[in-house]
PDB file of C-alpha atoms in Angstrom:
ATOM      1  CA  MET A   4      12.766  14.878  16.277  1.00  0.00           C
ATOM      2  CA  SER A   5      14.663  11.943  14.807  1.00  0.00           C
ATOM      3  CA  ASP A   6      11.811   9.562  15.631  1.00  0.00           C
ATOM      4  CA  PHE A   7       9.305  11.831  13.914  1.00  0.00           C
ATOM      5  CA  ILE A   8      11.271  12.233  10.671  1.00  0.00           C
ATOM      6  CA  GLY A   9      12.738   8.738  10.595  1.00  0.00           C
ATOM      7  CA  ASP A  10      15.865   7.904   8.672  1.00  0.00           C
ATOM      8  CA  TRP A  11      17.038  11.159   7.071  1.00  0.00           C
ATOM      9  CA  HIS A  12      19.073   9.200   4.517  1.00  0.00           C
ATOM     10  CA  ALA A  13      15.871   7.753   3.074  1.00  0.00           C
ATOM     11  CA  LEU A  14      14.347  11.228   2.841  1.00  0.00           C
ATOM     12  CA  LEU A  15      17.454  12.535   1.072  1.00  0.00           C
ATOM     13  CA  VAL A  16      17.332   9.673  -1.447  1.00  0.00           C
ATOM     14  CA  LEU A  17      13.620  10.307  -1.979  1.00  0.00           C
ATOM     15  CA  LEU A  18      14.304  13.986  -2.616  1.00  0.00           C
ATOM     16  CA  LEU A  19      17.259  13.418  -4.947  1.00  0.00           C
ATOM     17  CA  ALA A  20      15.931  10.427  -6.866  1.00  0.00           C
ATOM     18  CA  GLY A  21      12.191  11.108  -6.866  1.00  0.00           C
ATOM     19  CA  PHE A  22      11.370  14.768  -6.562  1.00  0.00           C
ATOM     20  CA  LEU A  23      14.160  16.700  -8.266  1.00  0.00           C
ATOM     21  CA  PRO A  24      14.326  14.724 -11.545  1.00  0.00           C
ATOM     22  CA  ASN A  25      10.557  15.039 -11.875  1.00  0.00           C
ATOM     23  CA  GLU A  26      10.667  18.791 -11.230  1.00  0.00           C
ATOM     24  CA  VAL A  27      13.143  19.293 -14.081  1.00  0.00           C
ATOM     25  CA  TRP A  28      10.696  17.771 -16.565  1.00  0.00           C
ATOM     26  CA  ARG A  29       7.752  19.682 -15.129  1.00  0.00           C
ATOM     27  CA  MET A  30       9.560  23.007 -15.432  1.00  0.00           C
ATOM     28  CA  LEU A  31      10.741  22.143 -18.959  1.00  0.00           C
ATOM     29  CA  GLY A  32       7.153  21.291 -19.927  1.00  0.00           C
ATOM     30  CA  LEU A  33       5.920  24.524 -18.417  1.00  0.00           C
ATOM     31  CA  TRP A  34       8.541  26.511 -20.310  1.00  0.00           C
ATOM     32  CA  LEU A  35       7.984  24.741 -23.652  1.00  0.00           C
ATOM     33  CA  GLY A  36       4.200  24.579 -23.411  1.00  0.00           C
ATOM     34  CA  GLY A  37       3.641  28.134 -22.243  1.00  0.00           C
ATOM     35  CA  GLY A  38       2.486  29.405 -25.619  1.00  0.00           C
ATOM     36  CA  VAL A  39       0.547  26.364 -26.833  1.00  0.00           C
ATOM     37  CA  ASP A  40      -3.123  26.918 -27.616  1.00  0.00           C
ATOM     38  CA  GLU A  41      -5.216  24.879 -25.167  1.00  0.00           C
ATOM     39  CA  GLU A  42      -7.826  24.162 -27.838  1.00  0.00           C
ATOM     40  CA  SER A  43      -5.333  22.781 -30.379  1.00  0.00           C
ATOM     41  CA  GLU A  44      -5.991  19.340 -31.847  1.00  0.00           C
ATOM     42  CA  ILE A  45      -2.858  17.807 -30.298  1.00  0.00           C
ATOM     43  CA  LEU A  46      -3.769  18.894 -26.769  1.00  0.00           C
ATOM     44  CA  ILE A  47      -7.330  17.659 -27.181  1.00  0.00           C
ATOM     45  CA  TRP A  48      -5.886  14.292 -28.238  1.00  0.00           C
ATOM     46  CA  VAL A  49      -3.422  14.257 -25.314  1.00  0.00           C
ATOM     47  CA  ARG A  50      -6.238  15.005 -22.866  1.00  0.00           C
ATOM     48  CA  ALA A  51      -8.351  12.203 -24.356  1.00  0.00           C
ATOM     49  CA  VAL A  52      -5.483   9.696 -24.080  1.00  0.00           C
ATOM     50  CA  ALA A  53      -4.738  10.739 -20.484  1.00  0.00           C
ATOM     51  CA  THR A  54      -8.420  10.367 -19.571  1.00  0.00           C
ATOM     52  CA  ALA A  55      -8.589   6.919 -21.203  1.00  0.00           C
ATOM     53  CA  ILE A  56      -5.482   5.751 -19.325  1.00  0.00           C
ATOM     54  CA  LEU A  57      -6.895   7.007 -16.029  1.00  0.00           C
ATOM     55  CA  ALA A  58     -10.224   5.272 -16.714  1.00  0.00           C
ATOM     56  CA  GLY A  59      -8.371   2.035 -17.455  1.00  0.00           C
ATOM     57  CA  VAL A  60      -6.385   2.221 -14.224  1.00  0.00           C
ATOM     58  CA  ILE A  61      -9.534   2.911 -12.195  1.00  0.00           C
ATOM     59  CA  ALA A  62     -11.329  -0.004 -13.877  1.00  0.00           C
ATOM     60  CA  GLN A  63      -8.417  -2.335 -13.169  1.00  0.00           C
ATOM     61  CA  ILE A  64      -8.324  -1.281  -9.507  1.00  0.00           C
ATOM     62  CA  LEU A  65     -12.082  -1.871  -9.238  1.00  0.00           C
ATOM     63  CA  VAL A  66     -12.120  -5.277 -10.912  1.00  0.00           C
ATOM     64  CA  VAL A  67      -8.824  -6.643  -9.517  1.00  0.00           C
ATOM     65  CA  PRO A  68      -8.171  -4.598  -6.368  1.00  0.00           C
ATOM     66  CA  PRO A  69      -4.650  -4.604  -4.948  1.00  0.00           C
ATOM     67  CA  GLY A  70      -3.691  -5.105  -1.301  1.00  0.00           C
ATOM     68  CA  THR A  71      -6.120  -4.084   1.414  1.00  0.00           C
ATOM     69  CA  LEU A  72      -8.664  -2.838  -1.106  1.00  0.00           C
ATOM     70  CA  ALA A  73      -9.340  -6.496  -1.936  1.00  0.00           C
ATOM     71  CA  SER A  74     -10.933  -6.907   1.513  1.00  0.00           C
ATOM     72  CA  ILE A  75     -13.706  -4.476   0.581  1.00  0.00           C
ATOM     73  CA  PRO A  76     -16.698  -6.241  -1.031  1.00  0.00           C
ATOM     74  CA  PRO A  77     -17.225  -5.470  -4.728  1.00  0.00           C
ATOM     75  CA  PRO A  78     -20.724  -3.939  -4.266  1.00  0.00           C
ATOM     76  CA  LEU A  79     -19.259  -1.447  -1.798  1.00  0.00           C
ATOM     77  CA  ARG A  80     -16.382  -0.569  -4.152  1.00  0.00           C
ATOM     78  CA  TYR A  81     -18.722  -0.078  -7.114  1.00  0.00           C
ATOM     79  CA  GLY A  82     -21.203   1.846  -4.968  1.00  0.00           C
ATOM     80  CA  ALA A  83     -18.487   4.205  -3.756  1.00  0.00           C
ATOM     81  CA  VAL A  84     -17.444   4.884  -7.354  1.00  0.00           C
ATOM     82  CA  ALA A  85     -21.070   5.485  -8.335  1.00  0.00           C
ATOM     83  CA  VAL A  86     -21.573   7.938  -5.459  1.00  0.00           C
ATOM     84  CA  GLY A  87     -18.338   9.706  -6.346  1.00  0.00           C
ATOM     85  CA  LEU A  88     -19.426  10.008  -9.983  1.00  0.00           C
ATOM     86  CA  VAL A  89     -22.867  11.366  -9.056  1.00  0.00           C
ATOM     87  CA  VAL A  90     -21.331  13.946  -6.694  1.00  0.00           C
ATOM     88  CA  PHE A  91     -18.760  14.877  -9.340  1.00  0.00           C
ATOM     89  CA  VAL A  92     -21.477  15.571 -11.910  1.00  0.00           C
ATOM     90  CA  ALA A  93     -23.875  17.206  -9.444  1.00  0.00           C
ATOM     91  CA  PHE A  94     -21.346  19.663  -8.051  1.00  0.00           C
ATOM     92  CA  ARG A  95     -20.091  21.233 -11.281  1.00  0.00           C
ATOM     93  CA  ARG A  96     -17.424  18.608 -12.017  1.00  0.00           C
ATOM     94  CA  SER A  97     -15.627  18.989  -8.684  1.00  0.00           C
ATOM     95  CA  ILE A  98     -12.969  16.286  -8.609  1.00  0.00           C
ATOM     96  CA  PHE A  99     -12.250  16.943  -4.935  1.00  0.00           C
ATOM     97  CA  LEU A 100     -15.872  16.488  -3.848  1.00  0.00           C
ATOM     98  CA  GLY A 101     -16.326  13.405  -6.009  1.00  0.00           C
ATOM     99  CA  VAL A 102     -13.230  11.685  -4.620  1.00  0.00           C
ATOM    100  CA  ALA A 103     -13.952  12.775  -1.040  1.00  0.00           C
ATOM    101  CA  CYS A 104     -17.544  11.506  -1.120  1.00  0.00           C
ATOM    102  CA  GLY A 105     -16.588   8.223  -2.777  1.00  0.00           C
ATOM    103  CA  GLU A 106     -13.875   7.708  -0.183  1.00  0.00           C
ATOM    104  CA  LEU A 107     -16.269   8.574   2.627  1.00  0.00           C
ATOM    105  CA  VAL A 108     -18.773   5.985   1.365  1.00  0.00           C
ATOM    106  CA  MET A 109     -16.065   3.322   1.128  1.00  0.00           C
ATOM    107  CA  VAL A 110     -14.576   4.000   4.578  1.00  0.00           C
ATOM    108  CA  THR A 111     -17.991   4.241   6.217  1.00  0.00           C
ATOM    109  CA  GLY A 112     -19.174   1.061   4.499  1.00  0.00           C
ATOM    110  CA  LYS A 113     -16.060  -0.850   5.550  1.00  0.00           C
ATOM    111  CA  TYR A 114     -16.495   0.399   9.126  1.00  0.00           C
ATOM    112  CA  ILE A 115     -20.134  -0.726   9.211  1.00  0.00           C
ATOM    113  CA  LEU A 116     -19.384  -4.119   7.666  1.00  0.00           C
ATOM    114  CA  GLY A 117     -16.445  -4.670   9.986  1.00  0.00           C
TER     115      GLY A 117
END
C-alpha cells in the first residue's frame, strides 16, 4: 500500500497547505454569497472578468504552449480548440463535451502524427 500512496508526508502537506486553506474561503464565500441575486450587476461583472481571464489563459497556452504541449503542431492545437468550441455550442453549451472532444482530437492527432 505504501508504494501505491507514495510518501504520506507529502500527502499530509498537500492536504494541510493546499486543500484546507482553500476550503475555508470556499465555505466563507458560500455563506456570504448565499443571498446574493445572481442577476445583480456586480455578479454579471465578476462573471465577465472571470471569462476574460480564462480566455486570456487559453490564448496564452495556445500561442506559447508550455512543456509537452509545445510538441503538438499549432494547426492541431488550434483545430482541437475549434472542434471543442463547435461541440460546446452544438450540444447546448456542454463544457464537458466540448473539452472531451477537443482533447480527443488533440490526443488522436498526436498519436497519428507520432
